[in-house]
Amino acid sequence: KNGKGNPTITGKPAALSTDDWRTLRISKYHGADLTPLYHFFGIFPDGAAEMRSEMEQLGLAYGHEKAYSVETERGTETFSKGKIEENNLKVKKILEHYKTLVPVDNAAFNKHRFAAIERAYCPGLGLDTNNAALFGCGWFYANKAKYGVQQGTMAKSRIDTLITKYYGTKGTLGPGQ
């Protein structure tokens, strides 16, 4: 342990960037390949093939699960192959759930924008604020009139693409199979 509750996993593979190394360590700590979740939130693997290889070697990649142990603040934790498989499917279910949250049209987008963003996260910014239009509250304000069925369809399709990339289509196990 490093004293902060994070596992001490030494020996960073030379092929991995700092960001990929972080994703690998956190994945090992949680007993699942979290790359798909990071990818969803915009942290793309710098070396996708190298990352997949490391996940496979550790037994974390979907379809390549194997048992291992890791030191944590809770002591030595052992993850069985079955537990890792279960955890990987939980990550997939999270992505599937996120897909259900995507607004399907402008009315749904603005309902979400008002309920979740203006009330909870951006109070007092005003309806016409174009603050930081590429992300956060500003993105919602900038897209309040533009978001429609096409954007909803594209967003859902992007999530489907991620699910297929990391988990394959029905009957397959994902990339490298």
Tab-separated table of C-alpha atoms in Angstrom:
chain	number	residue	atom	x	y	z
A	1	LYS	CA	0.000	0.000	0.000
A	2	ASN	CA	1.085	3.551	-0.553
A	3	GLY	CA	-0.609	4.869	2.585
A	4	LYS	CA	-3.528	6.364	0.651
A	5	GLY	CA	-5.574	3.205	0.281
A	6	ASN	CA	-4.286	2.526	-3.215
A	7	PRO	CA	-2.575	-0.721	-4.089
A	8	THR	CA	1.149	-0.697	-4.547
A	9	ILE	CA	1.624	-2.282	-7.933
A	10	THR	CA	5.193	-1.845	-9.031
A	11	GLY	CA	6.965	-2.395	-12.298
A	12	LYS	CA	5.234	-0.031	-14.722
A	13	PRO	CA	5.469	-1.611	-18.168
A	14	ALA	CA	7.526	0.607	-20.459
A	15	ALA	CA	4.856	0.409	-23.165
A	16	LEU	CA	2.208	2.074	-20.998
A	17	SER	CA	1.720	5.808	-20.591
A	18	THR	CA	1.195	7.286	-17.141
A	19	ASP	CA	-2.571	7.447	-17.752
A	20	ASP	CA	-2.726	3.836	-18.939
A	21	TRP	CA	-0.610	2.750	-15.950
A	22	ARG	CA	-3.091	4.480	-13.622
A	23	THR	CA	-6.038	2.735	-15.301
A	24	LEU	CA	-4.246	-0.613	-14.995
A	25	ARG	CA	-3.512	-0.127	-11.273
A	26	ILE	CA	-7.045	1.007	-10.464
A	27	SER	CA	-8.474	-1.867	-12.501
A	28	LYS	CA	-6.363	-4.354	-10.595
A	29	TYR	CA	-7.455	-2.799	-7.302
A	30	HIS	CA	-11.131	-3.215	-8.222
A	31	GLY	CA	-10.858	-6.621	-9.892
A	32	ALA	CA	-12.171	-5.536	-13.293
A	33	ASP	CA	-10.926	-3.954	-16.495
A	34	LEU	CA	-12.086	-0.352	-16.071
A	35	THR	CA	-10.713	0.762	-19.447
A	36	PRO	CA	-14.208	0.832	-21.026
A	37	LEU	CA	-15.488	3.136	-18.281
A	38	TYR	CA	-12.499	5.470	-18.563
A	39	HIS	CA	-12.922	5.432	-22.351
A	40	PHE	CA	-16.600	6.404	-21.948
A	41	PHE	CA	-15.594	9.421	-19.852
A	42	GLY	CA	-13.023	10.561	-22.428
A	43	ILE	CA	-9.809	9.053	-21.052
A	44	PHE	CA	-8.804	7.011	-24.070
A	45	PRO	CA	-6.044	4.421	-23.809
A	46	ASP	CA	-2.842	5.908	-25.202
A	47	GLY	CA	-1.719	2.465	-26.313
A	48	ALA	CA	-4.866	0.383	-26.782
A	49	ALA	CA	-3.055	-2.785	-27.912
A	50	GLU	CA	-0.469	-2.559	-25.124
A	51	MET	CA	-3.187	-1.870	-22.560
A	52	ARG	CA	-5.230	-4.855	-23.736
A	53	SER	CA	-2.138	-7.057	-23.547
A	54	GLU	CA	-1.395	-5.973	-19.965
A	55	MET	CA	-5.025	-6.503	-18.939
A	56	GLU	CA	-4.926	-9.987	-20.481
A	57	GLN	CA	-1.660	-10.856	-18.701
A	58	LEU	CA	-3.124	-9.761	-15.360
A	59	GLY	CA	-6.311	-11.711	-16.014
A	60	LEU	CA	-8.531	-8.631	-16.023
A	61	ALA	CA	-9.513	-8.412	-19.692
A	62	TYR	CA	-13.006	-9.591	-20.559
A	63	GLY	CA	-12.765	-13.187	-21.738
A	64	HIS	CA	-9.296	-13.655	-20.199
A	65	GLU	CA	-10.115	-13.506	-16.494
A	66	LYS	CA	-7.915	-15.345	-13.988
A	67	ALA	CA	-7.557	-15.181	-10.207
A	68	TYR	CA	-4.997	-12.941	-8.467
A	69	SER	CA	-4.307	-11.212	-5.157
A	70	VAL	CA	-3.509	-7.572	-4.408
A	71	GLU	CA	-2.482	-5.701	-1.248
A	72	THR	CA	-4.923	-2.950	-0.238
A	73	GLU	CA	-5.737	-0.966	2.890
A	74	ARG	CA	-8.092	-3.840	3.704
A	75	GLY	CA	-5.207	-6.323	3.594
A	76	THR	CA	-4.625	-8.948	0.931
A	77	GLU	CA	-7.606	-9.221	-1.390
A	78	THR	CA	-8.009	-12.216	-3.632
A	79	PHE	CA	-10.186	-12.000	-6.709
A	80	SER	CA	-11.382	-15.302	-8.146
A	81	LYS	CA	-11.820	-15.754	-11.882
A	82	GLY	CA	-15.591	-15.765	-11.347
A	83	LYS	CA	-15.495	-12.529	-9.343
A	84	ILE	CA	-13.459	-10.783	-12.051
A	85	GLU	CA	-15.930	-12.014	-14.698
A	86	GLU	CA	-18.786	-10.691	-12.548
A	87	ASN	CA	-17.042	-7.343	-12.054
A	88	ASN	CA	-16.352	-6.978	-15.787
A	89	LEU	CA	-20.020	-7.596	-16.534
A	90	LYS	CA	-20.930	-4.944	-13.931
A	91	VAL	CA	-18.824	-2.425	-15.873
A	92	LYS	CA	-20.657	-3.432	-19.056
A	93	LYS	CA	-24.009	-3.006	-17.289
A	94	ILE	CA	-22.973	0.479	-16.155
A	95	LEU	CA	-22.336	1.434	-19.799
A	96	GLU	CA	-25.679	-0.103	-20.796
A	97	HIS	CA	-27.363	1.915	-18.046
A	98	TYR	CA	-25.685	5.140	-19.196
A	99	LYS	CA	-27.155	4.491	-22.641
A	100	THR	CA	-30.659	4.585	-21.120
A	101	LEU	CA	-29.904	8.037	-19.696
A	102	VAL	CA	-29.156	9.613	-23.086
A	103	PRO	CA	-31.933	12.062	-24.023
A	104	VAL	CA	-33.683	10.940	-27.218
A	105	ASP	CA	-34.857	14.362	-28.452
A	106	ASN	CA	-34.761	18.077	-27.663
A	107	ALA	CA	-37.592	17.943	-25.129
A	108	ALA	CA	-35.884	15.145	-23.173
A	109	PHE	CA	-32.537	16.966	-23.409
A	110	ASN	CA	-33.956	20.187	-22.008
A	111	LYS	CA	-35.831	18.376	-19.263
A	112	HIS	CA	-32.548	16.745	-18.214
A	113	ARG	CA	-30.646	20.023	-18.628
A	114	PHE	CA	-33.032	21.871	-16.367
A	115	ALA	CA	-33.461	19.173	-13.723
A	116	ALA	CA	-29.909	17.915	-13.432
A	117	ILE	CA	-27.749	20.765	-14.544
A	118	GLU	CA	-29.372	24.107	-13.803
A	119	ARG	CA	-30.807	23.121	-10.452
A	120	ALA	CA	-28.006	20.964	-9.110
A	121	TYR	CA	-24.757	22.009	-10.736
A	122	CYS	CA	-25.063	25.446	-12.288
A	123	PRO	CA	-27.414	27.500	-10.164
A	124	GLY	CA	-27.306	31.216	-10.887
A	125	LEU	CA	-25.589	30.998	-14.268
A	126	GLY	CA	-28.723	31.959	-16.142
A	127	LEU	CA	-30.370	30.323	-19.111
A	128	ASP	CA	-28.343	32.114	-21.793
A	129	THR	CA	-24.905	31.620	-20.340
A	130	ASN	CA	-22.471	30.135	-22.842
A	131	ASN	CA	-19.812	29.535	-20.210
A	132	ALA	CA	-17.243	26.967	-21.389
A	133	ALA	CA	-19.375	25.718	-24.293
A	134	LEU	CA	-17.338	22.552	-24.862
A	135	PHE	CA	-18.001	20.956	-21.491
A	136	GLY	CA	-20.038	21.009	-18.306
A	137	CYS	CA	-22.825	23.503	-17.789
A	138	GLY	CA	-21.790	25.607	-20.780
A	139	TRP	CA	-22.175	22.646	-23.139
A	140	PHE	CA	-25.759	22.153	-21.997
A	141	TYR	CA	-26.535	25.850	-22.494
A	142	ALA	CA	-24.870	25.909	-25.910
A	143	ASN	CA	-26.852	22.874	-27.092
A	144	LYS	CA	-30.255	23.659	-25.600
A	145	ALA	CA	-31.729	24.513	-29.030
A	146	LYS	CA	-29.510	22.271	-31.199
A	147	TYR	CA	-29.820	18.885	-29.486
A	148	GLY	CA	-32.281	16.581	-31.225
A	149	VAL	CA	-33.033	13.045	-32.307
A	150	GLN	CA	-29.847	12.863	-34.402
A	151	GLN	CA	-27.611	13.740	-31.426
A	152	GLY	CA	-29.434	11.259	-29.188
A	153	THR	CA	-29.067	8.512	-31.781
A	154	MET	CA	-25.367	9.313	-32.256
A	155	ALA	CA	-24.708	9.276	-28.498
A	156	LYS	CA	-26.431	5.907	-28.065
A	157	SER	CA	-24.535	4.555	-31.075
A	158	ARG	CA	-21.233	5.687	-29.527
A	159	ILE	CA	-22.008	3.740	-26.360
A	160	ASP	CA	-22.910	0.677	-28.462
A	161	THR	CA	-19.556	1.039	-30.248
A	162	LEU	CA	-17.718	1.040	-26.914
A	163	ILE	CA	-19.627	-1.997	-25.676
A	164	THR	CA	-18.836	-3.878	-28.886
A	165	LYS	CA	-15.182	-2.795	-28.759
A	166	TYR	CA	-14.633	-4.096	-25.238
A	167	TYR	CA	-17.190	-6.885	-24.928
A	168	GLY	CA	-17.779	-8.002	-28.505
A	169	THR	CA	-21.100	-8.729	-30.110
A	170	LYS	CA	-23.426	-11.438	-28.879
A	171	GLY	CA	-21.540	-14.733	-28.933
A	172	THR	CA	-18.045	-13.199	-28.964
A	173	LEU	CA	-15.683	-12.040	-26.247
A	174	GLY	CA	-14.419	-8.751	-27.596
A	175	PRO	CA	-11.182	-7.763	-29.316
A	176	GLY	CA	-8.369	-10.210	-29.857
A	177	GLN	CA	-10.633	-13.288	-29.793
